[in-house]
Coordinates of C-alpha atoms in Angstrom, one line a residue:
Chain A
X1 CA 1.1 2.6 -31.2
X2 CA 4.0 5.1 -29.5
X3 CA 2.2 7.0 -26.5
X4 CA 2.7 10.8 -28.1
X5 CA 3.0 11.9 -24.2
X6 CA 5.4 9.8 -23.3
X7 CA 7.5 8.3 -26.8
X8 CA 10.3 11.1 -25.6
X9 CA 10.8 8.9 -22.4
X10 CA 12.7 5.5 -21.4
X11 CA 11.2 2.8 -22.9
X12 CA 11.2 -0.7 -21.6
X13 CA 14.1 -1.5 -24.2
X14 CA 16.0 1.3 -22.2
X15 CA 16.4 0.0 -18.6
X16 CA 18.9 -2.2 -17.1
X17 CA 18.4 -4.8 -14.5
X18 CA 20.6 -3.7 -11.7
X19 CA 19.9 -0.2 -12.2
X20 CA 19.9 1.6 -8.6
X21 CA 17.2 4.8 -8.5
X22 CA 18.6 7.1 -5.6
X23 CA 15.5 8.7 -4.3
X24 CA 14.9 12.0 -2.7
X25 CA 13.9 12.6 0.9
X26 CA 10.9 13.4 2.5
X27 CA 10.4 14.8 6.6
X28 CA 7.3 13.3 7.8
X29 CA 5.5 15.9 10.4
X30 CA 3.7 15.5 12.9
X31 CA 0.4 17.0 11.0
X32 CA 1.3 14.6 7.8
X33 CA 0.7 11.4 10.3
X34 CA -2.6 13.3 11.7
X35 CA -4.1 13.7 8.5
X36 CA -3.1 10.7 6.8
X37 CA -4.2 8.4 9.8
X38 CA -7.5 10.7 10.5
X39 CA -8.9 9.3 6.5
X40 CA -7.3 6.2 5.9
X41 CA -5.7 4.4 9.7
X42 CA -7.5 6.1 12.5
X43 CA -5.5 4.3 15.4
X44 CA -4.6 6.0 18.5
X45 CA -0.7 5.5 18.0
X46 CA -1.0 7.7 14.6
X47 CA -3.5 10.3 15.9
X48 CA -3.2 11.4 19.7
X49 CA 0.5 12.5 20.7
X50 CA 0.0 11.2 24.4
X51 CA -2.0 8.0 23.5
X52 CA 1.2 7.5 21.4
X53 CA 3.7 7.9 23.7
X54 CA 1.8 5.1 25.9
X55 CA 1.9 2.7 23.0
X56 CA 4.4 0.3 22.2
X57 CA 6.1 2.9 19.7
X58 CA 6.4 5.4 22.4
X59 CA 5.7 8.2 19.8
X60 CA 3.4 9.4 17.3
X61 CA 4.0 7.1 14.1
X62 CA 3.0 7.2 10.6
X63 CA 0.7 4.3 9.2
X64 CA 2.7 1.9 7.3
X65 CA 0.7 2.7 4.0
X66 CA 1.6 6.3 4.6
X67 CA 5.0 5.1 4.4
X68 CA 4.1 3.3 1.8
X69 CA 2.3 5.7 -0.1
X70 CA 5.4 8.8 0.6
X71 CA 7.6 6.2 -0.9
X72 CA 5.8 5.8 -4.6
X73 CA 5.4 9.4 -4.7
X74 CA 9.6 10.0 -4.4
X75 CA 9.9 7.0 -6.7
X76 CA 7.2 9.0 -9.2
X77 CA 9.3 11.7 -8.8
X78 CA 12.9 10.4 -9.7
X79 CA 11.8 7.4 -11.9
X80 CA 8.1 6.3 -12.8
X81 CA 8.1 10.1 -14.3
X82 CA 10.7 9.7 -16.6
X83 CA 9.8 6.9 -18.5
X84 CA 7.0 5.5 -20.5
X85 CA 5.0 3.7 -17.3
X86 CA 2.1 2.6 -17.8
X87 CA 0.5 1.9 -14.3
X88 CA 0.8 -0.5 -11.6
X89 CA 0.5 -3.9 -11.4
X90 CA 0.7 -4.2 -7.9
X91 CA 3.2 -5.5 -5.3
X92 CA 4.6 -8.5 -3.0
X93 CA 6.8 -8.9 0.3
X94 CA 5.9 -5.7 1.8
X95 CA 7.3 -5.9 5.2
X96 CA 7.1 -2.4 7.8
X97 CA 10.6 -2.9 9.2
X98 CA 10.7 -0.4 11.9
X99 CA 8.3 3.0 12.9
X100 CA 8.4 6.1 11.2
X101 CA 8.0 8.6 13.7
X102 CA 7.3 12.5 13.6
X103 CA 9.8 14.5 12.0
X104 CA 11.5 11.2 10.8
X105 CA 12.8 11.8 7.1
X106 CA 12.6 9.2 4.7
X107 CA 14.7 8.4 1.2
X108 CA 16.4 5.6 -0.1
X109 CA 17.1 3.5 -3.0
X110 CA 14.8 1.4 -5.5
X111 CA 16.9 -1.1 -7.8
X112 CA 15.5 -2.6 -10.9
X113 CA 15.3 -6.6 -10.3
X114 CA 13.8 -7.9 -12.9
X115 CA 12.5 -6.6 -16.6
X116 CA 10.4 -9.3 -19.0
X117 CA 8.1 -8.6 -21.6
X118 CA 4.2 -9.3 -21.3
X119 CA 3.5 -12.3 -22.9
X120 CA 0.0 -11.1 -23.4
X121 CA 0.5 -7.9 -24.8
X122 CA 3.7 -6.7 -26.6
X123 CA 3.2 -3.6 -26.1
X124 CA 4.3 -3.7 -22.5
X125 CA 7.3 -4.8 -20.6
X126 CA 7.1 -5.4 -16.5
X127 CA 9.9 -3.8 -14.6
X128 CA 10.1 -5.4 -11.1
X129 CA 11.4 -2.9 -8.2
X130 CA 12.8 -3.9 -5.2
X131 CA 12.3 -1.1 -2.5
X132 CA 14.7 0.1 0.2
X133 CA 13.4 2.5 2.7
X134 CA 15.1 3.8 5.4
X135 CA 15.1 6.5 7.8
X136 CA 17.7 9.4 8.7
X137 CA 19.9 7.0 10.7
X138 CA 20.3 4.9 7.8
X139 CA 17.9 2.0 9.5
X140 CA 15.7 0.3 7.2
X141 CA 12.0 1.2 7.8
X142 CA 10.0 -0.6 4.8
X143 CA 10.6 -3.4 1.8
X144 CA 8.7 -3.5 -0.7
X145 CA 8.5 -5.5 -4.3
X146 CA 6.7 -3.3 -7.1
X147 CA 5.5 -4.8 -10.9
X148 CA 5.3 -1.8 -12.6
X149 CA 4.1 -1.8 -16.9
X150 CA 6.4 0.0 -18.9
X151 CA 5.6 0.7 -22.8
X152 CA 7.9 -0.6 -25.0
X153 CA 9.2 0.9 -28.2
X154 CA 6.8 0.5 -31.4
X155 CA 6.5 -3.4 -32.0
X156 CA 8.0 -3.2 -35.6
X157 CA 11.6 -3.0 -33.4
X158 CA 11.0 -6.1 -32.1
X159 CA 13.5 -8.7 -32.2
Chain B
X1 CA 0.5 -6.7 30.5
X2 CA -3.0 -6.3 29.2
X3 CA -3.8 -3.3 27.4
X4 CA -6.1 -1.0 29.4
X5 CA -7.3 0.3 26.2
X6 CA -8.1 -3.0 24.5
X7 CA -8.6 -5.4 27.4
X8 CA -12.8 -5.2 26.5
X9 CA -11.9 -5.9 22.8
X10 CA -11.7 -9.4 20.8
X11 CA -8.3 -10.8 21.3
X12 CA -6.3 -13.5 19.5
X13 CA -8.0 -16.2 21.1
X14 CA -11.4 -14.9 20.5
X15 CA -10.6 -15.2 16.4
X16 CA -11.9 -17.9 13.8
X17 CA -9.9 -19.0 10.9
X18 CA -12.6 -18.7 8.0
X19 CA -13.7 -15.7 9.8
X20 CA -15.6 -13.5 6.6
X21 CA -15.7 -9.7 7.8
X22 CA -18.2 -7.8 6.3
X23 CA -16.7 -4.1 4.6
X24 CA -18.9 -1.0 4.6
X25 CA -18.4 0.4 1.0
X26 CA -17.0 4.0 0.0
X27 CA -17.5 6.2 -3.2
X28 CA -14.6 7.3 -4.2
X29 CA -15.3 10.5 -6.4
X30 CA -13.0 12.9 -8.8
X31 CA -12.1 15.4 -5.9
X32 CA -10.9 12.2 -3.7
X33 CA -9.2 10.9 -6.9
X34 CA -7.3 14.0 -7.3
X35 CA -6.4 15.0 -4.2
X36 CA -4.8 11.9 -3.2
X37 CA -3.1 11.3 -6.4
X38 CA -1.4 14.8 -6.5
X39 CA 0.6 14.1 -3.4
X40 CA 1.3 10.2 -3.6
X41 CA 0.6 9.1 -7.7
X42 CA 1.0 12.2 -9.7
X43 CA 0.0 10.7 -13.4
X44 CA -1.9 12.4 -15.8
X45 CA -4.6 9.4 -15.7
X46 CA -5.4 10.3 -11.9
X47 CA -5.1 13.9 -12.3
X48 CA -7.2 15.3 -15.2
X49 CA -10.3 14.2 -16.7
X50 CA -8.8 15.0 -20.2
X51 CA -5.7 13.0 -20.2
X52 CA -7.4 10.3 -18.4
X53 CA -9.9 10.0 -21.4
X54 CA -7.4 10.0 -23.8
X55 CA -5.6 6.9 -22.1
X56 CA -6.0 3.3 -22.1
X57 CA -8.1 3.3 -18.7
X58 CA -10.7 6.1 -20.8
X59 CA -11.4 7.6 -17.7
X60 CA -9.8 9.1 -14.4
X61 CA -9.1 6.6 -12.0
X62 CA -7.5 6.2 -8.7
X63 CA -4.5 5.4 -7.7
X64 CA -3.8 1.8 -6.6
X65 CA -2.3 2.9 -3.8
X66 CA -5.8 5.1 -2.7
X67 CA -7.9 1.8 -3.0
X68 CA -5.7 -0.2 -0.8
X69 CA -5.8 2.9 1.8
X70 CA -9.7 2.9 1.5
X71 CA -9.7 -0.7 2.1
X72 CA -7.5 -0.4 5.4
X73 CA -10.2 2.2 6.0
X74 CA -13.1 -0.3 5.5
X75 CA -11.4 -2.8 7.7
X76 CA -10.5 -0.7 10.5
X77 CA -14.2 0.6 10.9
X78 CA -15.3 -3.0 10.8
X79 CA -12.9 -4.7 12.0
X80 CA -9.5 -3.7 13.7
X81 CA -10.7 -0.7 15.7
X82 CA -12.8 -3.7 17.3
X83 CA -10.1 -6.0 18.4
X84 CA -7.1 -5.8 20.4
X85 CA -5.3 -4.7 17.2
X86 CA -1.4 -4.2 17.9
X87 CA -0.2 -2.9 14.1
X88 CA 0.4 -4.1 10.6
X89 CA 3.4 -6.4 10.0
X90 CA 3.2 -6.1 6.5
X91 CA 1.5 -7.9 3.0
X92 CA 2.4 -9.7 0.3
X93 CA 0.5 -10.2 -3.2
X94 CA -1.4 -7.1 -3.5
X95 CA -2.6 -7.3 -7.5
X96 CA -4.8 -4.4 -8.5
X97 CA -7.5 -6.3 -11.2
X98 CA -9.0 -3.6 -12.4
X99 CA -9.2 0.1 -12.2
X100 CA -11.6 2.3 -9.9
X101 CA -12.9 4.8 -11.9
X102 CA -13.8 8.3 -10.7
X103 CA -17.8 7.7 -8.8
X104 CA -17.6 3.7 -8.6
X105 CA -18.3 2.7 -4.8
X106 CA -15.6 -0.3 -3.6
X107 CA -16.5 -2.5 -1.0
X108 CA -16.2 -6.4 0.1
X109 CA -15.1 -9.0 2.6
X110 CA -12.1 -9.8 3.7
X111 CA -11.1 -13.2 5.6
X112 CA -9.6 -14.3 8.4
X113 CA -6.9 -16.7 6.6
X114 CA -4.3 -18.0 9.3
X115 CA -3.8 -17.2 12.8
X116 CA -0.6 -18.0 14.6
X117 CA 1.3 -17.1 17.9
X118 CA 4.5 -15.0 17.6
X119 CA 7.2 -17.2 18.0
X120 CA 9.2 -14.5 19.8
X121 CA 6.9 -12.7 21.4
X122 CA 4.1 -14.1 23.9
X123 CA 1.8 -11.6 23.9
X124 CA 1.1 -11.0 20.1
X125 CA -0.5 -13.3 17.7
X126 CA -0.6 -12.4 14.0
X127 CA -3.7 -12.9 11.8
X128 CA -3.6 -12.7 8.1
X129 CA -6.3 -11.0 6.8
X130 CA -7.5 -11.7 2.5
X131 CA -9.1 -8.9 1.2
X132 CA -11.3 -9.1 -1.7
X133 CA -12.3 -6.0 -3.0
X134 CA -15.1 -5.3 -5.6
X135 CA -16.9 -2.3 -7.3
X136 CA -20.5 -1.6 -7.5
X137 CA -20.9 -4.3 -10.3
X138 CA -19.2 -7.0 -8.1
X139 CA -16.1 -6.9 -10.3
X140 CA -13.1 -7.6 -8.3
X141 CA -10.6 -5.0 -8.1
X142 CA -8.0 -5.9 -5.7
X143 CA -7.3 -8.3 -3.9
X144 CA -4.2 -8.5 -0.9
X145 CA -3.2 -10.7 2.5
X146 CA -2.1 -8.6 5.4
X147 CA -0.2 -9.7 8.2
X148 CA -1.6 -7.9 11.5
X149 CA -0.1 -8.5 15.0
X150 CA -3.1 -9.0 17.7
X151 CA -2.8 -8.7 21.8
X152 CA -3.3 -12.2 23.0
X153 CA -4.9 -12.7 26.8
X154 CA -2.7 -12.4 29.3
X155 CA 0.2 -15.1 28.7
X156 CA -0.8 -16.9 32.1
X157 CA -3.7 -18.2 30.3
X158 CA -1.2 -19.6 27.8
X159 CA -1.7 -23.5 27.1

């Protein structure tokens, strides 16, 4: 039951715990925050450049999910994209470290933790990815621990 | 140090564990489904109809990432824009059950679960907040616990 779209791809047999995915970088602008924050976090501190700078951040700041959300797009791009994913499971120990503020740029590392097969379905292995955000200075902004399903290759290679 | 802004607001000590909070309810539709998943979840199963019928969901549906957003939104409308919020610390065991498909309508509760004073800082506490999120058909489709700090009352009322 290969996935024609994706059998060209990294299958679960194919990764390596340890693994270290550099991502790219992203520069999060001042009209990202607005826009982001205006449909999904409408607080003061991510919308209004003078409420913001007589908050606690002293600044405009992205929501945390922003961050969260700029963070699975780079990993799409330099990872989840490349193999043979098969969706999210979802996620544990997500801690917002420090502020991202405008015109902050974001990057990082994501490292493959842990990789075991369903024990429900055999078609499917769960890669487990530990998250390291940080910003320009090199300070960590975000943590995060993604279960991610990953096809494997046809079940006749099984072991 | 009270907040000028919040000071009218429900603090910390005006907050019940057991607490249910009643969500408003949003329909998330194809446009939304696309639109979010082409800058944060680019897959073919959130991006066109075609490909997402041909996959194991049989339909487009949203990135995970979009229905935890929309439920932040929910809560903020009925909840955190009403308190003395002070920011999101972070959450753990986020598990997406089941997929939103394009033109299902989430809502739900979520509950106040523990509340605690920083142990570092006087003037926050931290609730933890369990969402329960569910479709139309009162399926469960996510479920998460997010840590949130809170303004307490002035720390000369302290105990």
């Amino acid at each position: 039951m290969t996935n024609p779209v994706t059998k060209d791809r990294r299958h679960f047999e194919d990764l390596t715990v340890g693994e270290v995915i550099e991502l790219g970088r992203i520069t999060v602008t001042k009209e990202m925050i607005i826009e982001f924050a205006s449909e999904f976090d409408p607080f003061p501190f991510h919308l209004d450049e003078a409420a913001a700078k007589a908050s606690l951040l002293g600044g405009l700041a992205s929501s945390g999910w922003q961050t969260g959300g700029l963070s699975l797009r780079l990993l799409v791009d330099a990872f989840l994209s490349k193999i043979a994913s098969a969706g999210g499971l979802g996620f544990t120990d997500l801690k917002w470290k420090a502020p991202v503020m405008a015109d902050d740029t974001i990057g990082g590392t994501v490292t493959i933790a842990e990789l075991r097969r369903s024990a429900t379905h055999k078609q499917w292995g769960i890669v487990t990815l530990d998250f390291d955000i940080r910003n320009q200075k090199d300070k960590q902004v975000m943590s995060l621990r993604l279960n991610n399903l990953v096809d494997t290759r046809s079940p006749e290679t099984l072991a």
